[in-house]
Structure formats: structure tokens, C-alpha cells
Amino acid sequence: MLRFIFRRLLLLIPVLIGVSIVAFLILHLAPGDPAQMMGGIEASEADLIMLRQKFGLDRPLPVQYFMFLKGMFTGELLSLRYESPVMEVIWPRLKNTLALASVSIVIAVLIGVTAGVLSAVKRKTWMDYTATVFALLGISMPVFWWGLLLMLLFSVKLMWLPSGGMGTPLHYILPSIVLGTASAGIIARMTRSSMLDVLRQDYITTATAKGLSRRLVVGRHALRNAMIPTVTVVGLQFGQLLAGAVLTETVFSWPGVGRLLVTSILARDYPVVQTSLVLIAAFFVLVNLAVDVLYAVLDPRVRYHG
Amino acid sequence: MGSRDSRAMLVLRRIGRNPVALLGLIIIIVYIGVALFAPILAPHDPIDQNLSKSFAPLSAENPLGCDEFGRDILSRIIFGARTSLIIQVFSVLIALVTGVFLGAVGGYFGGWLDEGIMRVMDILLAFPGILLALAIVAVLGPDLKNLIIAIGIYSIPQFARITRGSVITVKQSEYVTAARAIGESHFVTIMRYVLPNAISPIIIQTTLRMATVLLTAAGLGFLGLGVQPPQPEWGTMLSTARMYLRSAPLVAVFPGVSIMIVVLGFNFLGDGLQDALNPRLKD
Amino acid sequence: MGETGCGKSVTAHSVMGLIPVPPGRIVGGTVTFGKHGNLLDLKEEEMQKLRGKEMSMIFQDPMSSLNPVFTAGFQVEEAIVTHDRHISKKDLLSRVVGLFKKVNISDPEKSVHSYPHMLSGGMKQRVMIAMGLSCGPKLIIADEPTTALDVSIQAQILTLLKKLQKEEGSSVLLISHDLGVIAAMAKNVAVMYAGSIVEYAPVSDLFQQPMHPYTKGLLGAIPRLDRDIERLAVIPGTLPNLFDLPEGCKFRERCSEALEICASVRPRLIEIEPGHEVACHACARDR
């Protein structure tokens, strides 16, 4: 098992290097002078010279890349806007985003798996149809619009919940629901179809034939198998949540990395933009690794030749 | 090729029998119609400002009311359909052509070429969801053309992966070996024998991708990084409507409803196609 | 016994109450089981108590009958715990190991911790048998227990079943389309055609003196080494459409002995000789 994890970790290294190269190159692939892009049109010639020097923009690309990598970790890479090391700017906000995304994924899994199991067990009943319609609505709704609607109802009209910011548990309610809605829909669809698949299997008949209650048959024998494909989807959804946070955080003024990313793009704070991209991607890749491990725990067939 | 025609007919028949998929198809047809005939359908010019009618309520003249500049919301939604359709068609086209090419080449030839292509795709996929498109737009600058490029690039890996998967399956079949044996070139083999038989998952992906792409474009518009005003686009409309949420909440409703209906349409059809194109299901 | 699709498995599943509803539905009839009376009148919870304890089932395909994510031992333990909640952990394990020994599973102490994918088909079927035996049921339904196995393993499993049936004193309802298996294993045989029993007799009577034309046809279709015949006899025609059964006798259209009455009245099972029941107008008339 440890070897399995170790091997997967090794495989991540090239992906992470690739991610950092892409994030680094984004600034350089664009047409025009990178210094001009950072400084904006109003930047004076002196500003540009300063920028070129600060980021080594006149040096060869590989050298710049290593400066970027090194600067990210040593704190030498500074945010243009906050003039402090990028990690110091990003890290607290990334924590806020992870907190929000974690609450959302829990909500999404609870709702999605319950709805999926119910609609598979009660297939072709009103319950199944209702769940399906809501799942598809959830998937098709623009996150930010859904956020605006809920905010309009619960914050503006009813004034039950805060419309933005972070602080009390109440602040979590709207953004986490909004962020988790699409994921809940996707998880519900996935759970439903894998559950239907599993319920047709012979070992479900076996479980019933030995006298287990319907609850145990569904809750233990079927669910455990149905969760195997669902786990992969949940992992991918966590990544979607990190990305979706860009929109949700903007709607609810949540002080997370998503909002930081957007404001940094608008302020042309490229060091922050690049580092945020690398960190979010790294988190996403690590979550997928965790999912692979969980997969092996759930499915004994994987462990030995994985 | 008669067999292809009859297969297409079969798929159409199956779609026709699936009420959800049929609804999706109808939504899409109406949507395309609205986009194509926007100048005829729209009661007003979508860009003309009339500050005296700022936030005018729903009326016979402005069925959905007016926005902050007194522009007719219905007309902006109708022209917004046109913007969305342009974004969808061209970005998916970019992704489709590039992704299918990369996936087919990788899957067909295998080896280091495949390995290399797929690693690059992995790296692109490591940026979840909207992020890659966001990053690209951030550098290229927000306008319609760059939005299409950004969304196109971020959709490439999905097409590459799916194409590669089905090409690998098809490659092992005997008619492909036979095609090579009678001396067909690699190019002809891929175009004539491999791709046509690997097409079902690509069609499904294209349909579902149209939905995702619309949501992404609207999201970028909402962030102010998409289509720039005054050009009418649903996401951008919501972005400004958000500022007046307290005073004029209705302005925020209609663009969102439009996005949702169209996205639902593509998801419905995609879902139905998944069943209809499934060869294991008998007619 | 009976050919594929004649309703053997469905009958067995109905006895156990394993027919999924919907789409399935039991329209009539009774299933009488010892002191429990008609099983079809029992509530689902009462049936649940009988399943596994009083009656158990061994299925056709051991490859898919065990849950891949639980160990073999756990799946047998589950059957025991369900019907005896107070058993201690230690007793439980030793009982399962004992059962594994009884069904000749190699290395039982280790095998209880194995996942199904680590066991061979024959071993899996032994696990299923151990599960079936675990609560000492009165009735074990074995639904074509060897069809999915290699020929060499088939014999082992059948011998094991026969041995266990003697030792445990359970009744075994063996379902098979293989006349050889039936001849070797059964005491009494019910022959099924298109969903109903057409003949019921002790095994020797049936093979020596088949009465129903369908049974005769079946027996005529076995290749035999001790007789020299040109071709195997075949039963003409095919099974009727089960959703649109003809009136009268279901076998009439394929029957060489059909009478006029066969077209309108469906024959009922009647005892023609002691212990030998047949559902056939022609046979009844000849007596």
C-alpha cells in the first residue's frame, strides 16, 4: 500500500513541473512585452525597466523559469499589489477556499449520494423523476446566477443570512450550497447509474437469499460497490469546486484564492496569478491521488496489481 | 454509405421516442433559430441606450423591461443567444478538431508520441474547470475572439482523451488490420476506417461540451473577463445586473433563465444521445 | 429438470421470495413449507427470517454470486450473524473455518480472509455451499450449481453436495438441465416445460418409464454409448412464446400423441401410478 502511494507520488512530479511551466509560460506566450503587460499601458519607461530587472525579464526563459520557481518558495517572488511574498498573500486565502470547498463537497456528497441511491432503489417512481430533474437542473444552472438568486431571497428579501464575507458559520451556508449544487447533481447521476448497475448483480441476490434485510443489502452490499466509481467523480468534483470557487467567491465576497485570482488578473498582479494557478493545480492533483488511494481501499481487486 | 444513413435514422428514431432528449432537441433548435434570426425577432436595438427608460418595468413595449441604460432586455437576450452560439460553435470546433486529431494520432500510433500527447493533456487537465480558460483570457485580454480561443484550448483535453480511448478500441478490430493489409496509408486508415467507428463518444462529448462551454463563457463574462459590454452576452449582463440586485432584481433573472434553459437543452440531448448511440441497447 | 428458459430458476427464486417486484409478480398458487404454511402469505420480514436459516440457495455462477469487496469469510459470517445475533466473534470465526473445512476448501484458515477474486471458480462455489449450509437449513436449493464450472470441478462439487446432504439431513432441490447430473443425484424428479411441471416421479421410474411425451423426447435426445443409433432423436418445434401461451396443453404443437382435447383443455398433474404424476391427456387415457 505504501509503495502504491509512493509510486503515485513519483508520477505526480512531472505533472507538477508541467503545471508550473504552463503557469510560467502563460505570461510569455502572449503577444507583446511581458513588462508592458505587468505594468499596463500607463507604465512609464522607468517602470518597465524596473519591472524587467525585478523579474529578470531580459534574461533567457529557462533562467527566468528557475527564478520563478525559486522565488515562489523562498519568498523572493513578491506580489505587485501587496508587495509581500506571494505565498504569504495566497496561503491564508487558499485556506479559506479549502474550508469552503470542503464544506461544499460534504454537502454535495451527502445530498448526491442520498438522492442517487434513492432514485436507483425507487427507480421509475416520482422520487426518481424528481431527483433526476433536480440533478439536471443543478448541473445546468450557472453557479453565479444561482448564488445571486439565493442571495436575493435569503439576504435581501428575508434577511436571514449574510450576503457576503466570512466569519460565522452562517456565512458558510449560502456559498457552500451554491458551490456544491452542480457537484451534488453530478454525484447523484453517477451514484444512480452505478447503483442500478450493482443492484442487478448476482451477489445482491445472494445477500438477500441469506436473509439480510433490504437495508443491509442496499446499504452494505450494494452501496460499497456503487461507491467505487462514485469516488472518482467526487475527486474530480473537488477540483471543480476549487475552480467554481472563482465564481462563488466573487458573488459572496468570500476572501478566498478564487477571488484573489480574479482581482489579481484585473490588477495585472501576474506573480500572484501564476502562483495561485500552480497551487490550485497542485491541490487538485493531490486530491486525485487521495482518491486513487481510497479507490484501492474500497476495491480489494485493485490493491494487489495496482 | 447506406448503413451509416440507416444508423443515423435509428439514432434519430430513438431520440424521437425519448421525451427528455426530444425536449432538448427542440430547445436547441429554437435557440439556434433565435440566434440566426435575432435582427428580425428583436423588437429593439440591443445596444441603443435610452436613459429615460432606465430600469423600466415590464411593458408591452419592453416585455422584459429595461436595464440600467434603458436598453430593451428582451432584445439583448435575443442577441445574446447569437453571441453565445458563436462562442459555443467556434470554441467547440477548435477543441474538436485539435483534440480529435491529437487523440487519434496518439491512440493510433501509440508509443512515445501517445505518451507525450497524453502527458501534455494531463498537465492541462490539472487546471480544474474554468481556471485554464481564465488564465488564458487573463493574458490574451478579454474579448470575443480571445474568449473563443481560451475556451477552445481548455476543451481540447476532453476530446483528445475520449477520441484516444475509442481509437484504441477500434484499432484492434479486424477491419482496421484488413485496411492496412490492403495497403491503405495511415492517413486513409484513420480517416476512413478508425474515426467513423469511434465517433459515438465524440458526438456525445460534443453535445455535452456545448453545455459546459456556454456555462464557462457566461462565468467569464460574469467575472468581467468575457465578452465586453455593450455587446450583449448573458453572463456579462448578469455581471452588471448584480450591481443593481437590490433595486432591480428582475434584471438579474432573465439572462440566468436563458443560460439555464439552453444548457439544459444540451444536457438533455446529450443524455439521450448516450442511450441512443449505445450499441448494446437494442431497438 | 427441464430445458433452458422453462422456468426452473424462476420457480426456485419464487420459493425463496427472490423475485423482484416489480417487474415480477406472483399471480397465484401456494408454496407450502413445513410448519410455516404458505410462504406466499408471509410478510417480507417473516420471509427474511426463513431465508438463509430454514432454506438457502446456491446459484448458477459462483463468479458473480460473491460480493467482490468483502472477504469470503465475512460473507459466510454474515449469513450466520443475521440469524444468531448473540454469537461471539471467536465462535463465529471457528464456525466459518469449520464450514470451510467441511466443504473442502483448501487452507481454510487463510481462505476466510481471501477476497473472491483470489479464489478459483470451484472454491467460490464451495464458499457458496458453506454459506448455504451455515445455519443448517431444511432445504437447500441448488440452481444449476455446476453449469459455470469446468467439467472436472463439476463432479467434485456434485459429490460434495451429495455427501453433505446425507450428513446434514437437509433436503436438496437441485435444478439442472443435465440429465446425467439428475440421474446421478436425484431421488425424485420434476420435469418442467414452459413454466409448469409436466411429470413428477422417482428418478428410476422416470428414466425407465417416462410417460409424458416431452420427457420421452428429452430422454431420447441423450447420446448413449451403449446403444447404436443413427441419429439423436430431436423434439420438433421450439418452446412456445411464454408471453402468448396457446390454449390447452403447452406442448401440444410439438407432440406426436396429441388428442383433440389437448387443444382446448390444459391437462392437470394426476397420479397415474403410485408416486408417478403426469400432466398429459394421452397418458391418462391410456391407463
mmCIF file of N, CA, C and O in Angstrom, chain A residues 195-234:
data_model
loop_
_atom_site.group_PDB
_atom_site.id
_atom_site.type_symbol
_atom_site.label_atom_id
_atom_site.label_comp_id
_atom_site.label_asym_id
_atom_site.label_seq_id
_atom_site.Cartn_x
_atom_site.Cartn_y
_atom_site.Cartn_z
ATOM 1 N N MET A 195 -25.391 2.507 -8.999
ATOM 2 C CA MET A 195 -26.240 1.734 -8.089
ATOM 3 C C MET A 195 -27.170 0.806 -8.880
ATOM 4 O O MET A 195 -27.337 -0.355 -8.522
ATOM 5 N N LEU A 196 -27.749 1.322 -9.955
ATOM 6 C CA LEU A 196 -28.633 0.484 -10.776
ATOM 7 C C LEU A 196 -27.862 -0.709 -11.317
ATOM 8 O O LEU A 196 -28.353 -1.836 -11.358
ATOM 9 N N ASP A 197 -26.636 -0.432 -11.720
ATOM 10 C CA ASP A 197 -25.777 -1.482 -12.234
ATOM 11 C C ASP A 197 -25.528 -2.551 -11.181
ATOM 12 O O ASP A 197 -25.636 -3.742 -11.435
ATOM 13 N N VAL A 198 -25.200 -2.097 -9.990
ATOM 14 C CA VAL A 198 -24.859 -3.022 -8.908
ATOM 15 C C VAL A 198 -26.073 -3.823 -8.465
ATOM 16 O O VAL A 198 -25.976 -5.028 -8.220
ATOM 17 N N LEU A 199 -27.235 -3.164 -8.398
ATOM 18 C CA LEU A 199 -28.421 -3.864 -7.901
ATOM 19 C C LEU A 199 -28.830 -5.035 -8.795
ATOM 20 O O LEU A 199 -29.564 -5.910 -8.373
ATOM 21 N N ARG A 200 -28.350 -5.027 -10.031
ATOM 22 C CA ARG A 200 -28.658 -6.138 -10.939
ATOM 23 C C ARG A 200 -27.736 -7.326 -10.729
ATOM 24 O O ARG A 200 -27.933 -8.368 -11.325
ATOM 25 N N GLN A 201 -26.682 -7.154 -9.942
ATOM 26 C CA GLN A 201 -25.662 -8.201 -9.840
ATOM 27 C C GLN A 201 -26.160 -9.407 -9.031
ATOM 28 O O GLN A 201 -27.007 -9.268 -8.156
ATOM 29 N N ASP A 202 -25.560 -10.550 -9.340
ATOM 30 C CA ASP A 202 -25.949 -11.779 -8.651
ATOM 31 C C ASP A 202 -25.682 -11.714 -7.153
ATOM 32 O O ASP A 202 -26.416 -12.271 -6.361
ATOM 33 N N TYR A 203 -24.574 -11.035 -6.754
ATOM 34 C CA TYR A 203 -24.258 -11.083 -5.332
ATOM 35 C C TYR A 203 -25.277 -10.338 -4.478
ATOM 36 O O TYR A 203 -25.357 -10.537 -3.279
ATOM 37 N N ILE A 204 -26.080 -9.495 -5.130
ATOM 38 C CA ILE A 204 -27.161 -8.847 -4.390
ATOM 39 C C ILE A 204 -28.248 -9.878 -4.074
ATOM 40 O O ILE A 204 -28.786 -9.924 -2.976
ATOM 41 N N THR A 205 -28.546 -10.746 -5.061
ATOM 42 C CA THR A 205 -29.488 -11.834 -4.810
ATOM 43 C C THR A 205 -28.958 -12.735 -3.709
ATOM 44 O O THR A 205 -29.694 -13.163 -2.823
ATOM 45 N N THR A 206 -27.653 -13.046 -3.779
ATOM 46 C CA THR A 206 -27.059 -13.884 -2.743
ATOM 47 C C THR A 206 -27.281 -13.264 -1.371
ATOM 48 O O THR A 206 -27.682 -13.945 -0.422
ATOM 49 N N ALA A 207 -27.016 -11.969 -1.265
ATOM 50 C CA ALA A 207 -27.144 -11.296 0.029
ATOM 51 C C ALA A 207 -28.578 -11.379 0.532
ATOM 52 O O ALA A 207 -28.822 -11.616 1.715
ATOM 53 N N THR A 208 -29.536 -11.211 -0.391
ATOM 54 C CA THR A 208 -30.934 -11.328 0.019
ATOM 55 C C THR A 208 -31.251 -12.763 0.421
ATOM 56 O O THR A 208 -31.936 -13.002 1.410
ATOM 57 N N ALA A 209 -30.697 -13.708 -0.336
ATOM 58 C CA ALA A 209 -31.019 -15.114 -0.093
ATOM 59 C C ALA A 209 -30.495 -15.583 1.262
ATOM 60 O O ALA A 209 -31.000 -16.540 1.815
ATOM 61 N N LYS A 210 -29.470 -14.916 1.796
ATOM 62 C CA LYS A 210 -29.025 -15.394 3.096
ATOM 63 C C LYS A 210 -29.769 -14.730 4.234
ATOM 64 O O LYS A 210 -29.455 -14.963 5.388
ATOM 65 N N GLY A 211 -30.769 -13.952 3.905
ATOM 66 C CA GLY A 211 -31.648 -13.444 4.949
ATOM 67 C C GLY A 211 -31.338 -12.047 5.421
ATOM 68 O O GLY A 211 -31.854 -11.606 6.435
ATOM 69 N N LEU A 212 -30.500 -11.317 4.699
ATOM 70 C CA LEU A 212 -30.220 -9.939 5.099
ATOM 71 C C LEU A 212 -31.428 -9.057 4.811
ATOM 72 O O LEU A 212 -32.177 -9.303 3.877
ATOM 73 N N SER A 213 -31.578 -8.019 5.637
ATOM 74 C CA SER A 213 -32.679 -7.096 5.405
ATOM 75 C C SER A 213 -32.368 -6.258 4.165
ATOM 76 O O SER A 213 -31.207 -6.115 3.769
ATOM 77 N N ARG A 214 -33.421 -5.696 3.581
ATOM 78 C CA ARG A 214 -33.242 -4.851 2.395
ATOM 79 C C ARG A 214 -32.271 -3.717 2.703
ATOM 80 O O ARG A 214 -31.446 -3.340 1.885
ATOM 81 N N ARG A 215 -32.371 -3.199 3.925
ATOM 82 C CA ARG A 215 -31.481 -2.092 4.295
ATOM 83 C C ARG A 215 -30.019 -2.500 4.263
ATOM 84 O O ARG A 215 -29.164 -1.763 3.784
ATOM 85 N N LEU A 216 -29.734 -3.675 4.786
ATOM 86 C CA LEU A 216 -28.343 -4.137 4.774
ATOM 87 C C LEU A 216 -27.897 -4.463 3.353
ATOM 88 O O LEU A 216 -26.767 -4.183 2.973
ATOM 89 N N VAL A 217 -28.799 -5.065 2.591
ATOM 90 C CA VAL A 217 -28.440 -5.423 1.222
ATOM 91 C C VAL A 217 -28.072 -4.167 0.437
ATOM 92 O O VAL A 217 -27.025 -4.104 -0.214
ATOM 93 N N VAL A 218 -28.913 -3.137 0.558
ATOM 94 C CA VAL A 218 -28.637 -1.903 -0.182
ATOM 95 C C VAL A 218 -27.498 -1.127 0.477
ATOM 96 O O VAL A 218 -26.544 -0.716 -0.161
ATOM 97 N N GLY A 219 -27.596 -0.957 1.791
ATOM 98 C CA GLY A 219 -26.663 -0.088 2.490
ATOM 99 C C GLY A 219 -25.265 -0.651 2.621
ATOM 100 O O GLY A 219 -24.304 0.097 2.684
ATOM 101 N N ARG A 220 -25.149 -1.966 2.666
ATOM 102 C CA ARG A 220 -23.816 -2.534 2.819
ATOM 103 C C ARG A 220 -23.323 -3.134 1.502
ATOM 104 O O ARG A 220 -22.312 -2.709 0.952
ATOM 105 N N HIS A 221 -24.057 -4.093 0.966
ATOM 106 C CA HIS A 221 -23.546 -4.808 -0.203
ATOM 107 C C HIS A 221 -23.571 -3.965 -1.471
ATOM 108 O O HIS A 221 -22.625 -3.949 -2.235
ATOM 109 N N ALA A 222 -24.680 -3.279 -1.700
ATOM 110 C CA ALA A 222 -24.780 -2.516 -2.950
ATOM 111 C C ALA A 222 -23.988 -1.216 -2.854
ATOM 112 O O ALA A 222 -23.195 -0.902 -3.733
ATOM 113 N N LEU A 223 -24.160 -0.495 -1.761
ATOM 114 C CA LEU A 223 -23.550 0.827 -1.666
ATOM 115 C C LEU A 223 -22.031 0.749 -1.774
ATOM 116 O O LEU A 223 -21.403 1.531 -2.482
ATOM 117 N N ARG A 224 -21.450 -0.208 -1.073
ATOM 118 C CA ARG A 224 -19.995 -0.314 -1.079
ATOM 119 C C ARG A 224 -19.467 -0.464 -2.516
ATOM 120 O O ARG A 224 -18.481 0.147 -2.893
ATOM 121 N N ASN A 225 -20.151 -1.271 -3.309
ATOM 122 C CA ASN A 225 -19.728 -1.440 -4.699
ATOM 123 C C ASN A 225 -20.033 -0.225 -5.560
ATOM 124 O O ASN A 225 -19.256 0.148 -6.421
ATOM 125 N N ALA A 226 -21.197 0.367 -5.280
ATOM 126 C CA ALA A 226 -21.599 1.512 -6.109
ATOM 127 C C ALA A 226 -20.701 2.717 -5.846
ATOM 128 O O ALA A 226 -20.546 3.584 -6.696
ATOM 129 N N MET A 227 -20.108 2.769 -4.649
ATOM 130 C CA MET A 227 -19.281 3.925 -4.320
ATOM 131 C C MET A 227 -17.963 3.929 -5.089
ATOM 132 O O MET A 227 -17.318 4.963 -5.212
ATOM 133 N N ILE A 228 -17.558 2.772 -5.596
ATOM 134 C CA ILE A 228 -16.242 2.710 -6.246
ATOM 135 C C ILE A 228 -16.141 3.693 -7.413
ATOM 136 O O ILE A 228 -15.261 4.540 -7.416
ATOM 137 N N PRO A 229 -17.052 3.621 -8.395
ATOM 138 C CA PRO A 229 -16.966 4.644 -9.454
ATOM 139 C C PRO A 229 -17.299 6.047 -8.950
ATOM 140 O O PRO A 229 -16.775 7.039 -9.460
ATOM 141 N N THR A 230 -18.156 6.146 -7.940
ATOM 142 C CA THR A 230 -18.563 7.466 -7.460
ATOM 143 C C THR A 230 -17.381 8.220 -6.846
ATOM 144 O O THR A 230 -17.269 9.433 -6.988
ATOM 145 N N VAL A 231 -16.495 7.478 -6.175
ATOM 146 C CA VAL A 231 -15.357 8.111 -5.523
ATOM 147 C C VAL A 231 -14.508 8.898 -6.523
ATOM 148 O O VAL A 231 -14.073 10.020 -6.246
ATOM 149 N N THR A 232 -14.311 8.332 -7.705
ATOM 150 C CA THR A 232 -13.536 9.039 -8.726
ATOM 151 C C THR A 232 -14.200 10.362 -9.076
ATOM 152 O O THR A 232 -13.545 11.397 -9.201
ATOM 153 N N VAL A 233 -15.509 10.297 -9.226
ATOM 154 C CA VAL A 233 -16.251 11.510 -9.585
ATOM 155 C C VAL A 233 -16.133 12.548 -8.481
ATOM 156 O O VAL A 233 -15.949 13.743 -8.738
ATOM 157 N N VAL A 234 -16.205 12.093 -7.225
ATOM 158 C CA VAL A 234 -16.100 13.035 -6.114
ATOM 159 C C VAL A 234 -14.748 13.739 -6.154
ATOM 160 O O VAL A 234 -14.656 14.953 -5.969
#
